[in-house]
PDB file of C-alpha atoms in Angstrom:
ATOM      1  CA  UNK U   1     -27.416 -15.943  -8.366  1.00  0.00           C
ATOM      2  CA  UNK U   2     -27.016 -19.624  -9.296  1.00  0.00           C
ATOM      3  CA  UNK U   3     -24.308 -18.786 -11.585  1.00  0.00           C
ATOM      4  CA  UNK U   4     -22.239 -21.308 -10.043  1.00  0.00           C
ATOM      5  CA  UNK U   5     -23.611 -25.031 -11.193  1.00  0.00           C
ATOM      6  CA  UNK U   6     -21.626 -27.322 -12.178  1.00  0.00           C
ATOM      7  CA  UNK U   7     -21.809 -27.964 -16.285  1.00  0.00           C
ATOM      8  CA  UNK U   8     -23.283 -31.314 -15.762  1.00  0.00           C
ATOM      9  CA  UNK U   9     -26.546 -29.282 -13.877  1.00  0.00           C
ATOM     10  CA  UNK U  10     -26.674 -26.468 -16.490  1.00  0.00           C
ATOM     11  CA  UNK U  11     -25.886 -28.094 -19.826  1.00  0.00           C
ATOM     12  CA  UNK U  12     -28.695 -29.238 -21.713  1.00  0.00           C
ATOM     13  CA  UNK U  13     -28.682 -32.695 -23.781  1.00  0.00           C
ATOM     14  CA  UNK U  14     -28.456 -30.668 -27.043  1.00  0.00           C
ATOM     15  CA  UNK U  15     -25.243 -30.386 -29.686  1.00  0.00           C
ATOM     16  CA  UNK U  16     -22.520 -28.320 -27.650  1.00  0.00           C
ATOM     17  CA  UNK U  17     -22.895 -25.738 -30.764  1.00  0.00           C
ATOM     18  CA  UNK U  18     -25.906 -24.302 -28.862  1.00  0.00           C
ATOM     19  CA  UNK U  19     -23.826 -23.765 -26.054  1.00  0.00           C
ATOM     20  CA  UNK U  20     -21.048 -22.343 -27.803  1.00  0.00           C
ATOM     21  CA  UNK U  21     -22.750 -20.804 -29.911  1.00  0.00           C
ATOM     22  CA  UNK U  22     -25.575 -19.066 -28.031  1.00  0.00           C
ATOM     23  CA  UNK U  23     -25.114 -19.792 -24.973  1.00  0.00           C
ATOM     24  CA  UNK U  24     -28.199 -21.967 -24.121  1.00  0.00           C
ATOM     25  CA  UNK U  25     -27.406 -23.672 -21.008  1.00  0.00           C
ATOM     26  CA  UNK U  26     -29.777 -24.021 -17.739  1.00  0.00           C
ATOM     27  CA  UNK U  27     -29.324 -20.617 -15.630  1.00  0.00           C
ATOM     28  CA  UNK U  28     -30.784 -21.602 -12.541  1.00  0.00           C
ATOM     29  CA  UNK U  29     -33.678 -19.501 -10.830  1.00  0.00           C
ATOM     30  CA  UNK U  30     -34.166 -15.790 -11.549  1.00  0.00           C
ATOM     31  CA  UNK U  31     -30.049 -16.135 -12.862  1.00  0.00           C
ATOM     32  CA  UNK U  32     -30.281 -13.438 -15.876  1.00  0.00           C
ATOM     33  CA  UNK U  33     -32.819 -11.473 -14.360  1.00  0.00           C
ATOM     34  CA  UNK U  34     -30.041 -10.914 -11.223  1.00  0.00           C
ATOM     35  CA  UNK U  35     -27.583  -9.860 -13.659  1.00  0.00           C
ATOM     36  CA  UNK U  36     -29.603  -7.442 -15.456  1.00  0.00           C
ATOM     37  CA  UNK U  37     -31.096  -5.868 -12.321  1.00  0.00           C
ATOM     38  CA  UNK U  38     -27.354  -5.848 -10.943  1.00  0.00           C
ATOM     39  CA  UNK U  39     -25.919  -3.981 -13.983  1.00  0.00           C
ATOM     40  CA  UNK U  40     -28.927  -1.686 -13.947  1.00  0.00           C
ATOM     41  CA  UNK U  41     -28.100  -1.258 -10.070  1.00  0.00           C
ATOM     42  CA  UNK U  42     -24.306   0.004 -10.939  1.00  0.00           C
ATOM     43  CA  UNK U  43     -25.733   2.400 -13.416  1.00  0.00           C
ATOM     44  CA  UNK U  44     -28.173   4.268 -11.112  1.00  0.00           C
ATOM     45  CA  UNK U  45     -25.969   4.311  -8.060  1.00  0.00           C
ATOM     46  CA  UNK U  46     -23.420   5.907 -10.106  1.00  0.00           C
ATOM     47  CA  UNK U  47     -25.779   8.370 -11.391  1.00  0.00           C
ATOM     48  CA  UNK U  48     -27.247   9.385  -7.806  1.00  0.00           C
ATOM     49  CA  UNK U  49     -23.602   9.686  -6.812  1.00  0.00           C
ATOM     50  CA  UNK U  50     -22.942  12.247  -9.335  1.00  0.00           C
ATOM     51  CA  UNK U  51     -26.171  14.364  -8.796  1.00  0.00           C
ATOM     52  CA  UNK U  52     -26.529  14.021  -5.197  1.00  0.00           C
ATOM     53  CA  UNK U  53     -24.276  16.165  -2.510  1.00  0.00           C
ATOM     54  CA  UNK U  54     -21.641  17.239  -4.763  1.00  0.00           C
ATOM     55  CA  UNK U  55     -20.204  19.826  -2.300  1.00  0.00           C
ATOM     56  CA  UNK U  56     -20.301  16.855  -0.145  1.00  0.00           C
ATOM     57  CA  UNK U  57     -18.432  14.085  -1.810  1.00  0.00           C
ATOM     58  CA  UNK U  58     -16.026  16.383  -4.026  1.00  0.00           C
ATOM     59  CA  UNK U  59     -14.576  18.913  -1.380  1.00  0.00           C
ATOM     60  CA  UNK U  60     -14.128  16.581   1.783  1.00  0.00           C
ATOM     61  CA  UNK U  61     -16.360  15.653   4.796  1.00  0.00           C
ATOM     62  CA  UNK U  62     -16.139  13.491   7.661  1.00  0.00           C
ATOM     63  CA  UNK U  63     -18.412  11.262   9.801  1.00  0.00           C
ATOM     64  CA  UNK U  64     -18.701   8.596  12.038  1.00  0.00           C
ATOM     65  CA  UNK U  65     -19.757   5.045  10.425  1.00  0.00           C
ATOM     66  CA  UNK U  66     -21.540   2.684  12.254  1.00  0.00           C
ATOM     67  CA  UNK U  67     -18.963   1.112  14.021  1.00  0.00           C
ATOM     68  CA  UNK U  68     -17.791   4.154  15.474  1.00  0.00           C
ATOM     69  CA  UNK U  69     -15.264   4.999  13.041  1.00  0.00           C
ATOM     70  CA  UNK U  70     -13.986   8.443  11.553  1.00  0.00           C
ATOM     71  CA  UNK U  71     -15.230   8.303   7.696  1.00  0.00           C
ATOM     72  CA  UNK U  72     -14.155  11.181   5.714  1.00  0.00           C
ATOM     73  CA  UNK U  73     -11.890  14.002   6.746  1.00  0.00           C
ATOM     74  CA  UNK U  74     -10.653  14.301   2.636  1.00  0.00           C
ATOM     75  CA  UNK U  75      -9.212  17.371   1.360  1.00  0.00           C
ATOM     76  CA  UNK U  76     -11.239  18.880  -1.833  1.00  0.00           C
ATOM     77  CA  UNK U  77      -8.460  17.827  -4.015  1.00  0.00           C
ATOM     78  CA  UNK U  78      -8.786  14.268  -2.792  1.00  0.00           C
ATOM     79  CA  UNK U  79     -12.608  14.362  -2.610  1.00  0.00           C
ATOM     80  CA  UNK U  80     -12.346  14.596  -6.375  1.00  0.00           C
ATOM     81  CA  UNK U  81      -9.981  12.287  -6.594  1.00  0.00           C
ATOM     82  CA  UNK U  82     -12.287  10.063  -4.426  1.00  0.00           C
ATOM     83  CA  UNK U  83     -15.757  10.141  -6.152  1.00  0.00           C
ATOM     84  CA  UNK U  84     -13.713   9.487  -9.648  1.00  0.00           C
ATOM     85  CA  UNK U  85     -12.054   6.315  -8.344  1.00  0.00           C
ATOM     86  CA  UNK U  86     -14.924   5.162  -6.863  1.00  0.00           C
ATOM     87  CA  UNK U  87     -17.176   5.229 -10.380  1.00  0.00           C
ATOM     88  CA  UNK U  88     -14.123   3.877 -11.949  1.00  0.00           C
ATOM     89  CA  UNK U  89     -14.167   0.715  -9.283  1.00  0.00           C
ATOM     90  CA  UNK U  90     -17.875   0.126  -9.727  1.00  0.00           C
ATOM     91  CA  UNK U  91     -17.954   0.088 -13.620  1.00  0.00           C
ATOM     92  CA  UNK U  92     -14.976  -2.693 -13.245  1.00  0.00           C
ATOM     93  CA  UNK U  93     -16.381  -4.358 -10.430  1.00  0.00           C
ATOM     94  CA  UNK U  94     -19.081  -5.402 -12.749  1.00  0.00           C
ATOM     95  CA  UNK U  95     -16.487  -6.331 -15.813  1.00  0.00           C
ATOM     96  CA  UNK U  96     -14.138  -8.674 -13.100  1.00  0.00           C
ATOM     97  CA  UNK U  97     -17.321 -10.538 -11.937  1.00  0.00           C
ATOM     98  CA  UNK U  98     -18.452 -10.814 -15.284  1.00  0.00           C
ATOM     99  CA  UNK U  99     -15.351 -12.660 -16.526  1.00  0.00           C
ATOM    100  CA  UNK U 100     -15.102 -14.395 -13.459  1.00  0.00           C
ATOM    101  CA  UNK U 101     -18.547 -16.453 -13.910  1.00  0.00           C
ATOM    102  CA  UNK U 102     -17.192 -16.795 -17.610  1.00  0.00           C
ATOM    103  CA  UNK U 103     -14.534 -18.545 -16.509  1.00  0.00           C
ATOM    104  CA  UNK U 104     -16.247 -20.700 -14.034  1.00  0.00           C
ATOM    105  CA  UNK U 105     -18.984 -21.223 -16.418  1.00  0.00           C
ATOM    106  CA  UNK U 106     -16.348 -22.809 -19.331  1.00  0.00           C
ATOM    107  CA  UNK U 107     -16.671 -26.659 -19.789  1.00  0.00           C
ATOM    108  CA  UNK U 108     -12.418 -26.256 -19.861  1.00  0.00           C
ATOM    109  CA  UNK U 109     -12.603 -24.908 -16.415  1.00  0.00           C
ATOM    110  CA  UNK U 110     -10.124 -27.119 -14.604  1.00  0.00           C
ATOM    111  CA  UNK U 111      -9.407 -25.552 -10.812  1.00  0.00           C
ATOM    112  CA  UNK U 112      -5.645 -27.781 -10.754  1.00  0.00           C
ATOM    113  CA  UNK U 113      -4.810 -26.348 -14.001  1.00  0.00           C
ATOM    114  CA  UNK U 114      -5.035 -23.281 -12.772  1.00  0.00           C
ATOM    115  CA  UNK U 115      -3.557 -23.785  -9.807  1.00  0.00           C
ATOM    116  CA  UNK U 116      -0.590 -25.563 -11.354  1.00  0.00           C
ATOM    117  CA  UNK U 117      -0.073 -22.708 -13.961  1.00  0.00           C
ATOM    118  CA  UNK U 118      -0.363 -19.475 -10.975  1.00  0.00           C
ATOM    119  CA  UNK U 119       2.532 -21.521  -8.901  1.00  0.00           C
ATOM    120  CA  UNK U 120       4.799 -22.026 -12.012  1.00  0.00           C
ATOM    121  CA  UNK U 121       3.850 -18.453 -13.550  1.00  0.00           C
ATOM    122  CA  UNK U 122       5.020 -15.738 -10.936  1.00  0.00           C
ATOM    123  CA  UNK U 123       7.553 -13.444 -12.090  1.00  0.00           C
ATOM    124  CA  UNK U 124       7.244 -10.799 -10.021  1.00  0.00           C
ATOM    125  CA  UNK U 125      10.214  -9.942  -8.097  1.00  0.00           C
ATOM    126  CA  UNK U 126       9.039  -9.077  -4.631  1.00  0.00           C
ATOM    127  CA  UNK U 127       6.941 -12.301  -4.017  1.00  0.00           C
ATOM    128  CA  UNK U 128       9.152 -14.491  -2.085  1.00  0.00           C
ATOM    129  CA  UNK U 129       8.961 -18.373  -2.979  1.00  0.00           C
ATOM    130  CA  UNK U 130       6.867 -18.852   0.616  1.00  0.00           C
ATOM    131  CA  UNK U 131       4.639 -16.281  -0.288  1.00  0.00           C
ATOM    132  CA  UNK U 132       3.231 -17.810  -3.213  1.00  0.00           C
ATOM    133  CA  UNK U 133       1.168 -20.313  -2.102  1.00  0.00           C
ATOM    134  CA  UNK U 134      -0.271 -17.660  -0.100  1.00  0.00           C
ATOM    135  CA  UNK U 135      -0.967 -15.758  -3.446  1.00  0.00           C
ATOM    136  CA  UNK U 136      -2.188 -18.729  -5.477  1.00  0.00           C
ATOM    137  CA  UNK U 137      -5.157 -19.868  -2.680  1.00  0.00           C
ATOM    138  CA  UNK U 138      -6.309 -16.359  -2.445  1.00  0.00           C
ATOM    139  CA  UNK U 139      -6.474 -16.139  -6.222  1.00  0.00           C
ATOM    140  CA  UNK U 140      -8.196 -19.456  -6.550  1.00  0.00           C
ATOM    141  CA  UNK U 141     -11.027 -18.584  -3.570  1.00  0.00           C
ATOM    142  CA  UNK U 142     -11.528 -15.010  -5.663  1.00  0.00           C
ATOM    143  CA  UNK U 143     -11.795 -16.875  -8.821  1.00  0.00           C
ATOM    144  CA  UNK U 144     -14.328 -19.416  -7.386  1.00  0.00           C
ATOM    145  CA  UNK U 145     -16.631 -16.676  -5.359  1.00  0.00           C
ATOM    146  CA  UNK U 146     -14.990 -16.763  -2.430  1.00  0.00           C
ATOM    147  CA  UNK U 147     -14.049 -13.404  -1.836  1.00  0.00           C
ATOM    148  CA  UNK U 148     -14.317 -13.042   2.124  1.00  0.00           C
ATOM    149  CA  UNK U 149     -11.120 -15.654   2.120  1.00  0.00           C
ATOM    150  CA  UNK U 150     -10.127 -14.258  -0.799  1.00  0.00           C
ATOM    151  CA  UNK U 151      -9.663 -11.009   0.518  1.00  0.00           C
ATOM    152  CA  UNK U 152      -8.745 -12.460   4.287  1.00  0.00           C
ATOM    153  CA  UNK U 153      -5.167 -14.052   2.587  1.00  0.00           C
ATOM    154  CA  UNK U 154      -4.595 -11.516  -0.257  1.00  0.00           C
ATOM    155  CA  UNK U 155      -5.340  -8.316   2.360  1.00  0.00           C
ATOM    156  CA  UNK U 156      -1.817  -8.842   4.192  1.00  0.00           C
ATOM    157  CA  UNK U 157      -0.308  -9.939   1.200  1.00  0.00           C
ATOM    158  CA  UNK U 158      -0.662  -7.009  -0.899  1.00  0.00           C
ATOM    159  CA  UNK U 159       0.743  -5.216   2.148  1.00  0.00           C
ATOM    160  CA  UNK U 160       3.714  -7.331   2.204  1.00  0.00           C
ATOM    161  CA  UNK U 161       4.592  -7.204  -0.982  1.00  0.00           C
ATOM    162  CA  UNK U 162       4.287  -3.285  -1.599  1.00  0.00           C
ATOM    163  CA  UNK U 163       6.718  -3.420   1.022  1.00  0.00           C
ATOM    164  CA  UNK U 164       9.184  -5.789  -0.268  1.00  0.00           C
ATOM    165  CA  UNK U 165       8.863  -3.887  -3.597  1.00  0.00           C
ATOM    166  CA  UNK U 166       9.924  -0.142  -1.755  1.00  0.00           C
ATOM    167  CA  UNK U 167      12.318  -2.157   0.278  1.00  0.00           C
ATOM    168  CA  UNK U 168      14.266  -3.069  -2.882  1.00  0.00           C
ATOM    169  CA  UNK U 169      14.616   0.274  -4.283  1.00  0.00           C
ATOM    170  CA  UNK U 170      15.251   2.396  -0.725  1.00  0.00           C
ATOM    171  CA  UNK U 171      16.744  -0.557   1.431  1.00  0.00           C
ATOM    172  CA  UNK U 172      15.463  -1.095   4.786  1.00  0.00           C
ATOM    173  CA  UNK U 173      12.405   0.764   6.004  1.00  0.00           C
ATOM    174  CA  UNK U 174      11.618  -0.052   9.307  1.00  0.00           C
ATOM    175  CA  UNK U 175      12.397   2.622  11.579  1.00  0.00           C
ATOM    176  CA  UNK U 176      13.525   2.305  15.368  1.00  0.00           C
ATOM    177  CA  UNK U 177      11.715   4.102  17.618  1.00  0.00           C
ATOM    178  CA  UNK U 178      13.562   2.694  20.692  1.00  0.00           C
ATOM    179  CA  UNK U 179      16.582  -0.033  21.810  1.00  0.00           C
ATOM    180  CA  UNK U 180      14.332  -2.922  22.178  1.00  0.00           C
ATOM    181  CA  UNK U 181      11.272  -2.224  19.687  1.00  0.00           C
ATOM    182  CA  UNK U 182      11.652  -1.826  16.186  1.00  0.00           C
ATOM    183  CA  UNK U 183       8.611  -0.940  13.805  1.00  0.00           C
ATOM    184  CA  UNK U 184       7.756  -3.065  10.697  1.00  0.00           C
ATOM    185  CA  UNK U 185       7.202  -0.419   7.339  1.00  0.00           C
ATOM    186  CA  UNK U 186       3.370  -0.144   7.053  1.00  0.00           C
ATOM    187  CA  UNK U 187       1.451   0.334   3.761  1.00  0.00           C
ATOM    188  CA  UNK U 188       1.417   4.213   4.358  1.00  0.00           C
ATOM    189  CA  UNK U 189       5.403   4.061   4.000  1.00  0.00           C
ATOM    190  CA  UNK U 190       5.414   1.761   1.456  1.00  0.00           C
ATOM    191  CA  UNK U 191       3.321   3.784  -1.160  1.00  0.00           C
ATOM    192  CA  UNK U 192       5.204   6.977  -0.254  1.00  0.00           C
ATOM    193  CA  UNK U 193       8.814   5.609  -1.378  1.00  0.00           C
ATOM    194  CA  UNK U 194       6.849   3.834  -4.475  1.00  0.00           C
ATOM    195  CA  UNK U 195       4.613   7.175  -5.803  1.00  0.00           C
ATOM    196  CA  UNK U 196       7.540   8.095  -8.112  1.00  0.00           C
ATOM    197  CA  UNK U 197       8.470   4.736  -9.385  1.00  0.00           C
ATOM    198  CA  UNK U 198       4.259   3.674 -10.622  1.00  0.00           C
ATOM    199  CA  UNK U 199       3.889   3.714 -14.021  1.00  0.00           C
ATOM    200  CA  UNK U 200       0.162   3.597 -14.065  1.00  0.00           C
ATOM    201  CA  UNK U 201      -1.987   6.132 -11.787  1.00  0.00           C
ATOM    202  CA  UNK U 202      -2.345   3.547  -9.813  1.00  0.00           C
ATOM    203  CA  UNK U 203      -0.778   5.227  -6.492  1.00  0.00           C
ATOM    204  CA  UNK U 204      -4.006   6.940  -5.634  1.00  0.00           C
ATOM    205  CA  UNK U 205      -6.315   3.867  -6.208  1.00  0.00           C
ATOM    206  CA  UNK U 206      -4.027   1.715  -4.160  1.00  0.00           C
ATOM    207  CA  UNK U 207      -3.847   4.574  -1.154  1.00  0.00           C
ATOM    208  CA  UNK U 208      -7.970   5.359  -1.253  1.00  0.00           C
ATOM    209  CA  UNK U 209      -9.166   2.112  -1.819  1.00  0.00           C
ATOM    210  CA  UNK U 210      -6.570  -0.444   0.619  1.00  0.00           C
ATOM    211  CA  UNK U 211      -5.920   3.002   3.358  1.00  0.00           C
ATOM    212  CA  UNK U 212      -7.771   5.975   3.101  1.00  0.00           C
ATOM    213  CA  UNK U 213     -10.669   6.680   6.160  1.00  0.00           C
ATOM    214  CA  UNK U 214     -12.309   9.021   3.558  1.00  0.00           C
ATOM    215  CA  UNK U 215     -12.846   5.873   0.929  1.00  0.00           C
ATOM    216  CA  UNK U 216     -13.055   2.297   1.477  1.00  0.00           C
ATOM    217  CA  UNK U 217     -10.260   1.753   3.586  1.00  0.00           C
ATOM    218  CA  UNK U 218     -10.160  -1.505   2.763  1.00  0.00           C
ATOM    219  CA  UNK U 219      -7.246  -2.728   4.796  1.00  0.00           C
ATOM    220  CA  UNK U 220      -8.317  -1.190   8.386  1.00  0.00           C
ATOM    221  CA  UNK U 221     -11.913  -2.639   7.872  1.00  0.00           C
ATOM    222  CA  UNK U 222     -10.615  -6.240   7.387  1.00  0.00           C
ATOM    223  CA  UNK U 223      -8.543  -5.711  10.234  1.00  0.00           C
ATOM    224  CA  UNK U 224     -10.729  -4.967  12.980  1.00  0.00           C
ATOM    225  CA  UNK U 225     -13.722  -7.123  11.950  1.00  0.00           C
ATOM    226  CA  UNK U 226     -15.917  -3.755  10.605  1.00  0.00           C
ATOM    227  CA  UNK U 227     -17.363  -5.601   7.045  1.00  0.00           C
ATOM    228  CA  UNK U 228     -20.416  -7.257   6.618  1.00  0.00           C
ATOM    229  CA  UNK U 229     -20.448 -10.360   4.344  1.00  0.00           C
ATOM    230  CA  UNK U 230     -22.343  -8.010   1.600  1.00  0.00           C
ATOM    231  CA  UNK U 231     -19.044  -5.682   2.123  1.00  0.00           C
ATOM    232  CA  UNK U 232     -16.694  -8.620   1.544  1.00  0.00           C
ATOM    233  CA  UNK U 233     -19.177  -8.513  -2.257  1.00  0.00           C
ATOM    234  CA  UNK U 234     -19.121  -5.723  -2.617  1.00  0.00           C
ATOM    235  CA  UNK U 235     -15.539  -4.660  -2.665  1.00  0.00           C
ATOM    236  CA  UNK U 236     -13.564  -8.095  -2.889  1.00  0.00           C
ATOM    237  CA  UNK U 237     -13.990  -8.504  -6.815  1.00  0.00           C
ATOM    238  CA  UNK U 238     -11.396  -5.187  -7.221  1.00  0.00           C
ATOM    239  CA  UNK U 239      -9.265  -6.422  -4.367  1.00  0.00           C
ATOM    240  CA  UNK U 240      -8.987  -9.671  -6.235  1.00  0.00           C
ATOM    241  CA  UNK U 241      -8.152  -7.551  -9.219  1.00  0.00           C
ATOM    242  CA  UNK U 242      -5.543  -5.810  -7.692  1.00  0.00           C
ATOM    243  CA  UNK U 243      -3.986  -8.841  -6.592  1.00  0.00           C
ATOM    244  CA  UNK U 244      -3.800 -10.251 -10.036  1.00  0.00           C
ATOM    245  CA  UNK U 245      -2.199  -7.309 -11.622  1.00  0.00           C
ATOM    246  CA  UNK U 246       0.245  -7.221  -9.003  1.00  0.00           C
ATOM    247  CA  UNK U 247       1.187 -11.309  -9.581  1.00  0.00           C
ATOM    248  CA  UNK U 248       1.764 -11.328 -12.978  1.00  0.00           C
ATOM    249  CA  UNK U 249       2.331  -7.392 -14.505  1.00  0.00           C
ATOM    250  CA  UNK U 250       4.734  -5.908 -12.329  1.00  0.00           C
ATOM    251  CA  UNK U 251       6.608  -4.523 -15.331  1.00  0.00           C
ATOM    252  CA  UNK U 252       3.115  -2.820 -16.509  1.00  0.00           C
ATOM    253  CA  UNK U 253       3.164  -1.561 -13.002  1.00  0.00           C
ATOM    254  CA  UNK U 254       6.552  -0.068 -11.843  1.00  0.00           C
ATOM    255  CA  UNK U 255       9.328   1.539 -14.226  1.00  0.00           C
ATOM    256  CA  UNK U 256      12.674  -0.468 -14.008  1.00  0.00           C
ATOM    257  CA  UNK U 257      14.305   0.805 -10.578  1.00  0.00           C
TER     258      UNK U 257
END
């Protein structure tokens, strides 16, 4: 909550030590108080989740959301899986914002630097040269607080690029279905032929959080137009995340087929 002013509005005409130092700076109205009540926010949700409806949230359920739209239908191994990943997200969600507004908040914040250094810094093997620009303004909007565009361009790319990555391990994955229609891989595919090759358990948290009805389902949500802004907040911070990990540690990600 004004966590975004510029340095000229927030630094005070006092030796940068102060700053540096102890970070005395202007923090707009109400600014730490939001971040405390925020934090504290995290904590208790987590808590109710854990005492309330365990039957419920650890060996499946299903319901309709609000728009309509099967929630649920997990399996009790998967509801476990579920509630874990889902305390794991929030406790990072708050770290990733946190060290986003650091960054933001740095006098040596310079948005072409950055820029410059994502576009020449890519070494993952299943972005394609066109792709990256897609990459790098998705990045940037996350990094600056933007996460409905952030998640908007990064969404379809994360999906592409899970793709490309299964693609160059099993070869072609589209399958046709009839002479004159052929299917495009979808993400479902994708993290099937990659389960074996993730280093990290990081198989289940893409597959709940980006596909599965019975957690957030990102992708299918974005799709049809189902968030609300305060969705887009809630959730885009990981999904940024995600994306970053996937841009620059794909050898901390996937073993070497």
């Amino acid at each position: 909550f004004h966590q975004t002013m510029p340095a000229y509005a927030y630094m005070y005409a006092l030796p940068y030590e102060y700053y540096d130092k102890y970070r005395i700076r202007r923090y707009g109205f109400h600014g730490t108080s939001h971040r405390y009540v925020s934090e504290v926010a995290i904590e208790k949700y987590c808590t109710n989740s854990c005492n309330q409806a365990p039957f419920l949230s650890m060996f499946g359920s299903a319901r309709l959301g609000e728009h309509g739209q099967i929630i649920g239908i997990a399996s009790p191994e998967e509801g476990v899986y579920i509630s874990a990943y889902r305390y794991y997200r929030l406790k990072w969600r708050y770290i990733i914002e946190k060290a986003i507004l650091e960054v933001i908040e740095s006098p040596k914040f310079d948005e072409n630097e950055i820029c410059q250094a994502l576009c020449e810094h890519c070494t993952a093997s299943y972005i394609q040269p066109y792709q990256v620009l897609f990459w790098v303004k998705g990045l940037m909007y996350g990094l600056k607080g933007d996460l409905i565009s952030a998640v908007h361009i990064l969404t379809p790319q994360i999906g592409r690029v899970l793709v490309n990555k299964a693609e160059s391990i099993w070869g072609d994955l589209s399958a046709l279905h009839r002479e004159d229609h052929q299917d495009e891989p979808g993400l479902s595919k994708a993290l099937e032929c990659l389960k074996p090759y993730f280093k990290e358990d990081i198989y289940n948290d893409l597959r709940f959080f980006l596909n599965a009805g019975a957690d957030i389902n990102l992708r299918n949500c974005v799709a049809h137009g189902l968030w609300s802004p305060q969705q887009f907040m809630d959730h885009g911070a990981y999904l940024w995340w995600i994306a970053l990990k996937l841009y620059f540690c794909e050898d901390e990600i996937f073993t070497g087929a």
